[in-house]
Coordinates of C-alpha atoms in Angstrom, one line a residue:
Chain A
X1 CA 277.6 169.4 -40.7
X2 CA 278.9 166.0 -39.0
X3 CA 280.0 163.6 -41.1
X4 CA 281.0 166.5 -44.2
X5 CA 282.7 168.6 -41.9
X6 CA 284.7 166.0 -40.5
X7 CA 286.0 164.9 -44.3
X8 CA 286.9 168.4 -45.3
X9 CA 288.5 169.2 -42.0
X10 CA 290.9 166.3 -42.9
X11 CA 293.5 167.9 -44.8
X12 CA 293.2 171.4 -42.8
X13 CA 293.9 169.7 -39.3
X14 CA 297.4 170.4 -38.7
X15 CA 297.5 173.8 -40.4
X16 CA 294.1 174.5 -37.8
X17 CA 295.9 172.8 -34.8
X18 CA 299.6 175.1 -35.4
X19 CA 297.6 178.4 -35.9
X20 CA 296.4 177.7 -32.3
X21 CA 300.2 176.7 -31.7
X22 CA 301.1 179.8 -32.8
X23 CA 299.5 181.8 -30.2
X24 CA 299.8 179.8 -27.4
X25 CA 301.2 177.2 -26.2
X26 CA 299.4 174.1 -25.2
X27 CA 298.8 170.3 -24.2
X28 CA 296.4 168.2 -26.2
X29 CA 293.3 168.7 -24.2
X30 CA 293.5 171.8 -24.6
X31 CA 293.6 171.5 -28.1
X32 CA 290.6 169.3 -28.0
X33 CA 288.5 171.2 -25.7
X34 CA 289.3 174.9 -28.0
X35 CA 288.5 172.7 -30.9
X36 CA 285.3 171.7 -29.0
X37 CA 284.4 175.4 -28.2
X38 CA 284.8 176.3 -31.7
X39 CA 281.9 174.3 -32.7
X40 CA 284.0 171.1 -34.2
X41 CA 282.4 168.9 -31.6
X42 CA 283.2 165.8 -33.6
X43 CA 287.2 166.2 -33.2
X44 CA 288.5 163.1 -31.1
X45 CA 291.1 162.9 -28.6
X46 CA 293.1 160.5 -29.8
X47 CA 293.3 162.3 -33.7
X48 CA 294.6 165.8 -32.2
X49 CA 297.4 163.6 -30.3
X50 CA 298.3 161.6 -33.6
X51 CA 298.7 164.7 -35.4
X52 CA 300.6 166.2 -32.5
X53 CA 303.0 163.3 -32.5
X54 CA 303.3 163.7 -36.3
X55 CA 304.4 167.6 -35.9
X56 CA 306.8 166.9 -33.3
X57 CA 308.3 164.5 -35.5
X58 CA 308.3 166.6 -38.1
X59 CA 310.4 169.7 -36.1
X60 CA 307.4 171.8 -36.3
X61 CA 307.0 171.8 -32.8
X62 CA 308.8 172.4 -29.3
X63 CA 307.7 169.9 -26.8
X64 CA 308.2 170.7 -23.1
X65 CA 306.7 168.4 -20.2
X66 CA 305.4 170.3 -17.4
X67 CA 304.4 168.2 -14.0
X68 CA 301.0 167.8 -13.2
X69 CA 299.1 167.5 -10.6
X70 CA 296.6 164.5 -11.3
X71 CA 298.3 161.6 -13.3
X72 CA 301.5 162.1 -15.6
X73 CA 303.6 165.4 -16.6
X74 CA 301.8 166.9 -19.3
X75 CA 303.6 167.4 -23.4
X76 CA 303.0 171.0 -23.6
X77 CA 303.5 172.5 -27.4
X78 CA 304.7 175.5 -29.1
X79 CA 305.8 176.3 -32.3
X80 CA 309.1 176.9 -33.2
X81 CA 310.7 178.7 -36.4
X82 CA 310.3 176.0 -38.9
X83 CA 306.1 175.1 -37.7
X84 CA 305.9 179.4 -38.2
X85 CA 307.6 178.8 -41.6
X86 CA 304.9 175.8 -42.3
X87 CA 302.0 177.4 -41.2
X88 CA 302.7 180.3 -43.2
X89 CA 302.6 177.7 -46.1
X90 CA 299.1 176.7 -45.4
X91 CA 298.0 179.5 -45.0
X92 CA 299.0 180.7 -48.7
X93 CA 297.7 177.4 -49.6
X94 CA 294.3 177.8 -48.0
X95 CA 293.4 181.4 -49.8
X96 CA 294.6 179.7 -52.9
X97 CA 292.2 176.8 -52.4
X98 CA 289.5 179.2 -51.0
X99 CA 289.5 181.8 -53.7
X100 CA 288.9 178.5 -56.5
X101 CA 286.7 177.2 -54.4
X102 CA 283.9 180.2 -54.3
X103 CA 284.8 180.8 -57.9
X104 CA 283.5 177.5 -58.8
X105 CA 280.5 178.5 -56.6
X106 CA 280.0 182.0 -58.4
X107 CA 279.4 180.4 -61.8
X108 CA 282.3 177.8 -63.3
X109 CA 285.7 177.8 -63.6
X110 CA 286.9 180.9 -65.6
X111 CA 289.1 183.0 -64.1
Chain B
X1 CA 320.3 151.4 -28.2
X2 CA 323.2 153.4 -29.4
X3 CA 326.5 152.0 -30.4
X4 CA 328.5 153.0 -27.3
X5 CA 326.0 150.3 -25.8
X6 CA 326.6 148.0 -27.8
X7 CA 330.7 148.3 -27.6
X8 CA 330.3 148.0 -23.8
X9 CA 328.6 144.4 -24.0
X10 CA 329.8 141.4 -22.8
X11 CA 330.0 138.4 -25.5
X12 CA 327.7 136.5 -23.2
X13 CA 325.0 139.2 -23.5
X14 CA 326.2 139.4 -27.7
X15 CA 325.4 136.1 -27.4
X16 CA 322.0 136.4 -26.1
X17 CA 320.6 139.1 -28.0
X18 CA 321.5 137.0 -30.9
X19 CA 319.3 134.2 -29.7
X20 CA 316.9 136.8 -28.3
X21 CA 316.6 139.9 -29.5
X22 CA 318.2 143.3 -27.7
X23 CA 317.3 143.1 -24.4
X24 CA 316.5 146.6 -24.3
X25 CA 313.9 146.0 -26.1
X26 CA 312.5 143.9 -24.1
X27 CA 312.9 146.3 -21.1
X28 CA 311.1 148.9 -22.5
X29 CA 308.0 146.2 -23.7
X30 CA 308.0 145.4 -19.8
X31 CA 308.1 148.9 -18.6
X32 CA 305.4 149.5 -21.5
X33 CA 303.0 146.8 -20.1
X34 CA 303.5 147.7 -16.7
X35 CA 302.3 151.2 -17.3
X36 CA 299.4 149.4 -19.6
X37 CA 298.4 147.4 -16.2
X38 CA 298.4 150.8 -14.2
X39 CA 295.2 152.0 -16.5
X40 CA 291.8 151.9 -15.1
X41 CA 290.3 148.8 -16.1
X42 CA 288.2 149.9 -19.5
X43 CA 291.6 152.2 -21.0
X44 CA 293.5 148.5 -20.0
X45 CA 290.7 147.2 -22.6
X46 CA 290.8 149.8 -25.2
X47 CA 294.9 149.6 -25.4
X48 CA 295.1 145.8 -25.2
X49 CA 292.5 146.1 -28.6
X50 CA 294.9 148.8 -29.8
X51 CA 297.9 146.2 -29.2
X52 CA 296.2 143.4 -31.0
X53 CA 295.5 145.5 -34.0
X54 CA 298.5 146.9 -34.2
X55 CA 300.5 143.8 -33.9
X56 CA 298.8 142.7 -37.2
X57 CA 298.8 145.9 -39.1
X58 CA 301.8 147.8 -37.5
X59 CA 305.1 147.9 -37.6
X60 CA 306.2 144.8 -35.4
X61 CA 310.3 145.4 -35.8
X62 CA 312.6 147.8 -33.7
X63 CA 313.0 151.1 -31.6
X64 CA 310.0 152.6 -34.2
X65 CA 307.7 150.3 -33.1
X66 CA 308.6 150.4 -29.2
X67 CA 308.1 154.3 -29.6
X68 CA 305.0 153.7 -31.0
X69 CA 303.8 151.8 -28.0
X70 CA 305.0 154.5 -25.5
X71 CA 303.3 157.0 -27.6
X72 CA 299.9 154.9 -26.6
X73 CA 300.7 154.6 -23.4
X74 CA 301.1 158.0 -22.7
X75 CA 298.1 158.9 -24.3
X76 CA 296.1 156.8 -22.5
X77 CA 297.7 157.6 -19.0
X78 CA 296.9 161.4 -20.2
X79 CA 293.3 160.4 -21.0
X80 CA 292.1 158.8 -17.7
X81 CA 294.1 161.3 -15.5
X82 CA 291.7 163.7 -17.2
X83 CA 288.7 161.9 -17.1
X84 CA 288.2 161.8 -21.2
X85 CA 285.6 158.7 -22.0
X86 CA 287.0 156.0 -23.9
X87 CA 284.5 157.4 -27.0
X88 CA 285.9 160.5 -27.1
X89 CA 289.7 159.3 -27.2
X90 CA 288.5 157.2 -30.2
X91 CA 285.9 159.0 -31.9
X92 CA 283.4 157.6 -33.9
X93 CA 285.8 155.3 -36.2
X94 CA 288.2 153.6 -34.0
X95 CA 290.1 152.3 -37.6
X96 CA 290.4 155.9 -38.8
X97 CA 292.3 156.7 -35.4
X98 CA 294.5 153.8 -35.4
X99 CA 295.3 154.1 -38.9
X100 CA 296.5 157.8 -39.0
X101 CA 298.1 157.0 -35.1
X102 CA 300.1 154.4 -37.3
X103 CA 301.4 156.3 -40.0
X104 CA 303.4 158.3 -37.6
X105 CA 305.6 155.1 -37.2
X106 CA 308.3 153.3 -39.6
X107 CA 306.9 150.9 -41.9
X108 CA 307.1 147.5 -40.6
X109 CA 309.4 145.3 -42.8
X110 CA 306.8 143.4 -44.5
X111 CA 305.0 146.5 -45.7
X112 CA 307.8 148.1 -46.5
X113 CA 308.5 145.3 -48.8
X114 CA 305.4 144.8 -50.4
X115 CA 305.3 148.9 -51.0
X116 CA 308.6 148.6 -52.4
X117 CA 307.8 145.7 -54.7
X118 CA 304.4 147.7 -55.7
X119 CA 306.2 151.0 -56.9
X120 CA 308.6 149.4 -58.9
X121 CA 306.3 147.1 -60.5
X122 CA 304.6 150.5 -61.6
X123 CA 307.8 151.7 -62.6
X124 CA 308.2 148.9 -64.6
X125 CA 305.1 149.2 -66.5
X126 CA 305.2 152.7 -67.0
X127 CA 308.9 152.2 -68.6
X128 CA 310.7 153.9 -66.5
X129 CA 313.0 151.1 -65.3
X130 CA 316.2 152.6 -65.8
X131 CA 318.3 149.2 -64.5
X132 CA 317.7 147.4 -67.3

């Protein structure tokens, strides 16, 4: 774990971050801490709210800002039709790449 | 920022932005470092870095890159109001987070050149330069 896991979680990020989306939704911290929880202790603040910036940008997201007590109103997320649409894509993606994946590691590429 | 804005100017102020650059613009950079000053002294630090970096390797033209600034700003006023260190906004590689924050952004216009210049150079070589 560490450094490896923090590579390969890379490209799975915002696919990881929506399926939390997708069930509730959240700010950033919250995001973070869950993430934390989950064992992926390495996860910084700061990435979770780039990619958050990047899905709202992209429409994949519905951003309402709910006042806080302590310090500013808070970006709360939630997916919308089109992130459902996208996570739906990675996940089809992901058992693709998982199924190759623990073929290589049963014995080579034949199929 | 929007057109009906524009239409609504004086000449004097036409003028000026000429000469200046839009002044709304340089509203929102005030508001922007005024909110920056309002951070607990070591997020002050951390952003100001940010700022410096980002003025070299950012986009450094337009609404885009004022955005981008208020995206910062917000994240850092989020941070200390929760009490998340300064390490733990960054993580480990402080490049790696500035780098992907960035990419969010418009190109700035000197990038977007050299890019430009780059693919069709490949184009080029690979013959697929259908101009000539």
């Amino acid at each position: 774990m560490g450094k490896l896991v923090t590579e390969m979680l890379k490209g799975t990020l915002e696919g990881i971050v929506l399926a939390i989306l997708a069930v509730r939704p959240a700010y950033g911290y919250e995001i973070t801490a869950w993430l934390r929880d989950q064992g992926f202790s390495d996860i910084a603040e700061g990435t979770i709210y780039a990619l958050l910036v990047r899905v709202e940008q992209r429409g994949l997201v519905d951003v309402e800002k709910v006042p806080s007590e302590k310090g500013p109103p808070r970006k709360v997320y939630s997916l919308n039709a089109q992130g459902r649409e996208y996570l739906e894509e990675f996940w089809r993606t992901w058992s693709f790449l998982a199924e190759r994946i623990e073929q290589l590691r049963k014995g080579g590429p034949q199929s | 920022m929007t057109a009906e804005s524009n239409e609504s100017k004086s000449r004097y102020l036409q003028y000026l932005e000429l000469v200046l650059g839009p002044l709304e613009d340089k509203k929102r950079w005030r508001q922007y470092k005024a909110r920056v000053k309002g951070l607990p002294e070591n997020y002050r630090i951390a952003v100001e870095a940010l700022e410096r970096y980002l003025m070299h390797f950012g986009p450094a033209d337009g609404a885009g890159a004022m955005a981008m600034y208020e995206d910062l700003a917000d994240l850092f006023e989020q941070s200390a109001a929760d009490g998340i260190p300064i390490r733990a906004v960054f993580g480990d590689d402080p490049i790696e987070f500035v780098e992907t924050f960035m990419a969010n952004y418009p190109l700035g216009q000197y990038r977007r050149r050299e890019r430009d210049r780059f693919t069709s150079a490949v184009e080029r070589a690979a013959g697929e330069d259908r101009t000539k």
